[in-house]
CSV table of C-alpha atoms in Angstrom, one decimal:
chain,number,residue,atom,x,y,z
A,1,MET,CA,26.8,5.5,5.1
A,2,LYS,CA,24.8,2.4,6.1
A,3,THR,CA,23.4,0.6,3.0
A,4,LYS,CA,19.7,0.4,2.5
A,5,LEU,CA,20.1,-2.6,0.3
A,6,ILE,CA,18.6,-5.9,1.5
A,7,ASN,CA,17.9,-9.2,-0.2
A,8,LEU,CA,14.4,-10.8,-0.3
A,9,GLN,CA,15.2,-13.1,2.7
A,10,ASP,CA,16.1,-10.1,4.8
A,11,ALA,CA,12.8,-8.5,4.0
A,12,THR,CA,10.9,-11.3,5.6
A,13,THR,CA,12.4,-10.3,9.0
A,14,PHE,CA,9.9,-7.4,8.9
A,15,PHE,CA,6.9,-9.6,8.6
A,16,ARG,CA,4.9,-10.6,11.7
A,17,ASP,CA,1.4,-11.9,12.5
A,18,GLY,CA,-1.3,-9.2,13.0
A,19,MET,CA,0.5,-6.4,11.1
A,20,THR,CA,-1.2,-3.7,9.2
A,21,ILE,CA,0.4,-3.5,5.8
A,22,MET,CA,-0.2,-1.0,2.9
A,23,VAL,CA,0.5,-2.3,-0.6
A,24,GLY,CA,0.8,-0.2,-3.7
A,25,GLY,CA,-0.9,-1.2,-7.0
A,26,PHE,CA,-4.1,-0.9,-9.0
A,27,MET,CA,-5.5,-4.3,-9.9
A,28,GLY,CA,-2.0,-5.7,-9.5
A,29,VAL,CA,-0.2,-3.1,-11.6
A,30,GLY,CA,2.4,-1.4,-9.5
A,31,THR,CA,2.2,-4.1,-6.8
A,32,PRO,CA,5.6,-5.5,-5.7
A,33,PRO,CA,5.4,-9.1,-6.8
A,34,ARG,CA,8.5,-10.5,-5.0
A,35,LEU,CA,7.6,-8.8,-1.7
A,36,VAL,CA,4.0,-10.1,-1.8
A,37,ASP,CA,5.2,-13.6,-2.6
A,38,ALA,CA,7.8,-13.4,0.2
A,39,LEU,CA,5.0,-12.3,2.5
A,40,LEU,CA,2.9,-15.2,1.5
A,41,GLN,CA,5.7,-17.7,1.8
A,42,SER,CA,6.7,-16.4,5.3
A,43,GLY,CA,3.5,-17.8,6.7
A,44,VAL,CA,2.4,-14.7,8.6
A,45,ARG,CA,-1.3,-14.5,9.3
A,46,ASP,CA,-4.1,-12.2,10.7
A,47,LEU,CA,-3.0,-9.3,8.4
A,48,THR,CA,-4.8,-6.1,7.9
A,49,LEU,CA,-4.2,-5.0,4.3
A,50,ILE,CA,-4.7,-1.5,3.1
A,51,ALA,CA,-4.7,-1.2,-0.7
A,52,ASN,CA,-6.7,0.2,-3.6
A,53,ASP,CA,-8.2,-3.2,-4.3
A,54,THR,CA,-7.6,-6.9,-3.9
A,55,ALA,CA,-6.7,-7.5,-7.6
A,56,PHE,CA,-7.4,-11.0,-8.9
A,57,ILE,CA,-7.2,-14.4,-7.4
A,58,ASP,CA,-3.7,-15.0,-8.7
A,59,THR,CA,-2.5,-11.4,-9.2
A,60,GLY,CA,-1.3,-8.6,-6.8
A,61,ILE,CA,-2.4,-9.2,-3.2
A,62,GLY,CA,-5.0,-11.7,-4.4
A,63,PRO,CA,-3.0,-14.8,-3.3
A,64,LEU,CA,-2.8,-13.5,0.3
A,65,ILE,CA,-6.6,-13.4,0.3
A,66,VAL,CA,-7.0,-16.9,-1.3
A,67,ASN,CA,-4.5,-18.5,1.2
A,68,GLY,CA,-6.3,-17.1,4.2
A,69,ARG,CA,-3.6,-14.8,5.5
A,70,VAL,CA,-5.8,-11.7,5.8
A,71,SER,CA,-8.3,-10.9,8.5
A,72,LYS,CA,-9.2,-7.4,7.4
A,73,VAL,CA,-9.1,-5.5,4.1
A,74,ILE,CA,-9.5,-1.7,3.7
A,75,ALA,CA,-9.9,-1.1,0.0
A,76,SER,CA,-12.0,0.9,-2.6
A,77,HIS,CA,-13.3,-2.2,-4.5
A,78,ILE,CA,-13.1,-6.0,-4.4
A,79,GLY,CA,-15.1,-7.0,-7.5
A,80,THR,CA,-12.3,-8.4,-9.5
A,81,ASN,CA,-11.4,-11.0,-6.8
A,82,PRO,CA,-14.4,-13.2,-6.1
A,83,GLU,CA,-12.6,-14.9,-3.2
A,84,THR,CA,-12.6,-11.6,-1.3
A,85,GLY,CA,-16.4,-11.3,-1.6
A,86,ARG,CA,-16.9,-15.0,-0.7
A,87,ARG,CA,-14.8,-14.6,2.5
A,88,MET,CA,-16.6,-11.4,3.4
A,89,ILE,CA,-20.0,-12.9,3.0
A,90,ALA,CA,-19.0,-16.0,4.9
A,91,GLY,CA,-17.7,-13.9,7.8
A,92,GLU,CA,-14.2,-15.2,7.3
A,93,MET,CA,-12.7,-11.8,6.7
A,94,GLU,CA,-13.6,-8.2,7.5
A,95,VAL,CA,-13.9,-5.9,4.5
A,96,HIS,CA,-14.1,-2.1,4.8
A,97,LEU,CA,-15.0,-0.5,1.4
A,98,VAL,CA,-14.0,3.1,1.1
A,99,PRO,CA,-14.6,5.5,-1.8
A,100,GLN,CA,-11.3,5.6,-3.8
A,101,GLY,CA,-10.7,9.3,-3.4
A,102,THR,CA,-11.4,9.1,0.3
A,103,LEU,CA,-9.1,6.2,0.7
A,104,ILE,CA,-6.1,7.8,-1.0
A,105,GLU,CA,-6.8,11.1,1.0
A,106,GLN,CA,-6.8,9.1,4.2
A,107,ILE,CA,-3.4,7.7,3.3
A,108,ARG,CA,-2.1,11.1,2.3
A,109,CYS,CA,-3.2,12.5,5.6
A,110,GLY,CA,-1.5,9.6,7.4
A,111,GLY,CA,1.7,10.3,5.6
A,112,SER,CA,1.5,14.1,6.2
A,113,GLY,CA,0.8,13.9,9.9
A,114,LEU,CA,-2.7,15.4,9.6
A,115,GLY,CA,-5.6,14.6,11.8
A,116,GLY,CA,-8.1,14.0,9.1
A,117,PHE,CA,-10.2,15.8,6.5
A,118,LEU,CA,-13.7,16.8,5.6
A,119,THR,CA,-15.5,15.4,2.5
A,120,PRO,CA,-19.0,15.4,1.2
A,121,THR,CA,-18.5,12.0,-0.3
A,122,GLY,CA,-20.7,9.4,1.4
A,123,VAL,CA,-23.0,11.8,3.2
A,124,GLY,CA,-26.4,10.1,3.5
A,125,THR,CA,-25.1,6.7,2.6
A,126,VAL,CA,-23.8,3.7,4.5
A,127,VAL,CA,-20.3,5.3,4.2
A,128,ALA,CA,-21.4,7.8,6.8
A,129,ASP,CA,-22.5,5.2,9.4
A,130,GLY,CA,-20.8,5.8,12.7
A,131,LYS,CA,-18.8,8.8,11.5
A,132,GLN,CA,-18.8,12.3,12.8
A,133,THR,CA,-20.5,14.9,10.6
A,134,LEU,CA,-20.1,18.7,10.6
A,135,GLN,CA,-22.3,21.5,9.2
A,136,LEU,CA,-20.3,24.2,7.4
A,137,GLU,CA,-21.9,27.0,5.4
A,138,GLY,CA,-25.1,25.0,5.0
A,139,LYS,CA,-23.4,21.8,3.8
A,140,THR,CA,-22.9,18.5,5.6
A,141,TRP,CA,-19.4,17.0,5.7
A,142,LEU,CA,-18.0,13.7,6.9
A,143,LEU,CA,-14.9,13.7,9.1
A,144,GLU,CA,-12.5,11.0,7.8
A,145,HIS,CA,-9.5,9.9,9.8
A,146,PRO,CA,-6.0,9.3,8.5
A,147,LEU,CA,-4.7,5.8,7.8
A,148,ARG,CA,-1.2,4.5,8.6
A,149,ALA,CA,0.4,1.1,8.6
A,150,ASP,CA,3.2,-0.8,10.3
A,151,LEU,CA,4.7,-1.6,6.9
A,152,ALA,CA,4.5,-0.3,3.4
A,153,LEU,CA,5.4,-2.5,0.4
A,154,ILE,CA,5.8,-0.5,-2.8
A,155,ARG,CA,7.1,-1.0,-6.3
A,156,ALA,CA,9.3,1.4,-8.2
A,157,HIS,CA,10.8,1.4,-11.7
A,158,ARG,CA,14.3,2.5,-10.8
A,159,SER,CA,16.0,3.1,-7.5
A,160,ASP,CA,19.4,4.4,-6.7
A,161,ARG,CA,21.4,3.1,-3.7
A,162,SER,CA,20.0,6.0,-1.6
A,163,GLY,CA,16.4,4.9,-2.2
A,164,ASN,CA,15.4,7.7,-4.5
A,165,LEU,CA,12.7,6.3,-6.7
A,166,THR,CA,11.1,6.7,-10.1
A,167,TYR,CA,8.0,5.0,-11.4
A,168,GLN,CA,6.8,3.8,-14.8
A,169,LEU,CA,3.6,5.2,-16.2
A,170,SER,CA,0.4,3.9,-14.4
A,171,ALA,CA,2.4,1.6,-12.1
A,172,ARG,CA,3.0,4.7,-10.1
A,173,ASN,CA,-0.6,4.9,-8.8
A,174,PHE,CA,-0.8,4.8,-5.0
A,175,ASN,CA,2.9,3.9,-4.4
A,176,PRO,CA,4.3,7.4,-3.7
A,177,LEU,CA,1.7,8.2,-1.0
A,178,ILE,CA,1.8,4.8,0.6
A,179,ALA,CA,5.6,5.2,0.9
A,180,LEU,CA,4.9,8.0,3.4
A,181,ALA,CA,2.3,6.5,5.5
A,182,ALA,CA,4.0,3.5,7.3
A,183,ASP,CA,6.5,3.1,10.1
A,184,ILE,CA,8.8,1.1,7.7
A,185,THR,CA,8.8,1.3,3.9
A,186,LEU,CA,10.3,-1.5,1.7
A,187,ALA,CA,10.8,-0.7,-2.0
A,188,GLU,CA,11.0,-3.3,-4.7
A,189,PRO,CA,12.6,-1.6,-7.8
A,190,ASP,CA,12.8,-3.2,-11.2
A,191,GLU,CA,16.3,-1.7,-11.6
A,192,LEU,CA,19.0,-0.5,-9.3
A,193,VAL,CA,21.4,2.3,-10.3
A,194,GLU,CA,24.2,4.2,-8.6
A,195,THR,CA,23.4,7.3,-6.5
A,196,GLY,CA,23.5,10.3,-8.8
A,197,ALA,CA,22.4,8.4,-11.9
A,198,LEU,CA,18.8,9.5,-11.7
A,199,GLN,CA,17.8,12.8,-13.1
A,200,PRO,CA,16.6,14.9,-10.1
A,201,ASP,CA,13.5,16.0,-11.9
A,202,HIS,CA,12.6,12.4,-12.5
A,203,ILE,CA,12.7,11.4,-8.8
A,204,ILE,CA,9.1,11.0,-7.4
A,205,THR,CA,9.9,9.5,-4.0
A,206,PRO,CA,12.9,10.8,-2.1
A,207,GLY,CA,15.3,8.3,-0.5
A,208,ALA,CA,14.7,9.9,2.9
A,209,VAL,CA,11.4,8.1,3.3
A,210,ILE,CA,12.6,4.7,2.1
A,211,ASP,CA,14.0,2.4,4.8
A,212,HIS,CA,15.1,-0.5,2.7
A,213,ILE,CA,15.5,-1.4,-1.0
A,214,VAL,CA,15.1,-5.0,-2.1
A,215,ILE,CA,17.9,-5.9,-4.5
A,216,PRO,CA,16.5,-6.7,-8.0
A,217,GLN,CA,17.0,-10.3,-9.2
A,218,GLU,CA,19.4,-9.3,-12.0
A,219,SER,CA,21.6,-7.1,-9.8
């Protein structure tokens, strides 16, 4: 069977200007640091990033913002990274703020092959601007469309050589759903083990949806 293992340099061959990239993490926790740094060092630009947030200036995907590599962000909040707000106000970067539950459901729909979903969240606010609404049983609903990406960068706690993944506590966050919603998914595990070493009940993300595993530094 063809190996899914790649080194960090190999991972950079998947980066290109203008990509849409989903990145796991919550304020940097659960964000794959080596992959994000490789993305920064590769020099690619004009990226659209889909993530829960833009973390901090020097944490998570924050350095990509600070170094001007991102043209558009789709996230649930940006308040912890003042550079994101500055660039948005200055017109240097487009920012789409999405309610957190709506954002993760958009990603889930993208990964599940669904056409969208109905939600009352945002009705009567700027969130509803330009969106289709429906009246059902006397209630107004927004139609939200799915989100997908060219590439997903996720972090796992352990991976076997087949790409089956486990996560550690809150570092799990958006990673399992983001893994499903991109054309190519790269996983950065903290630890690599042999296939069969993981307890089946502990596996959250099946190897079938992981395209490549970045070899941990200690392996």
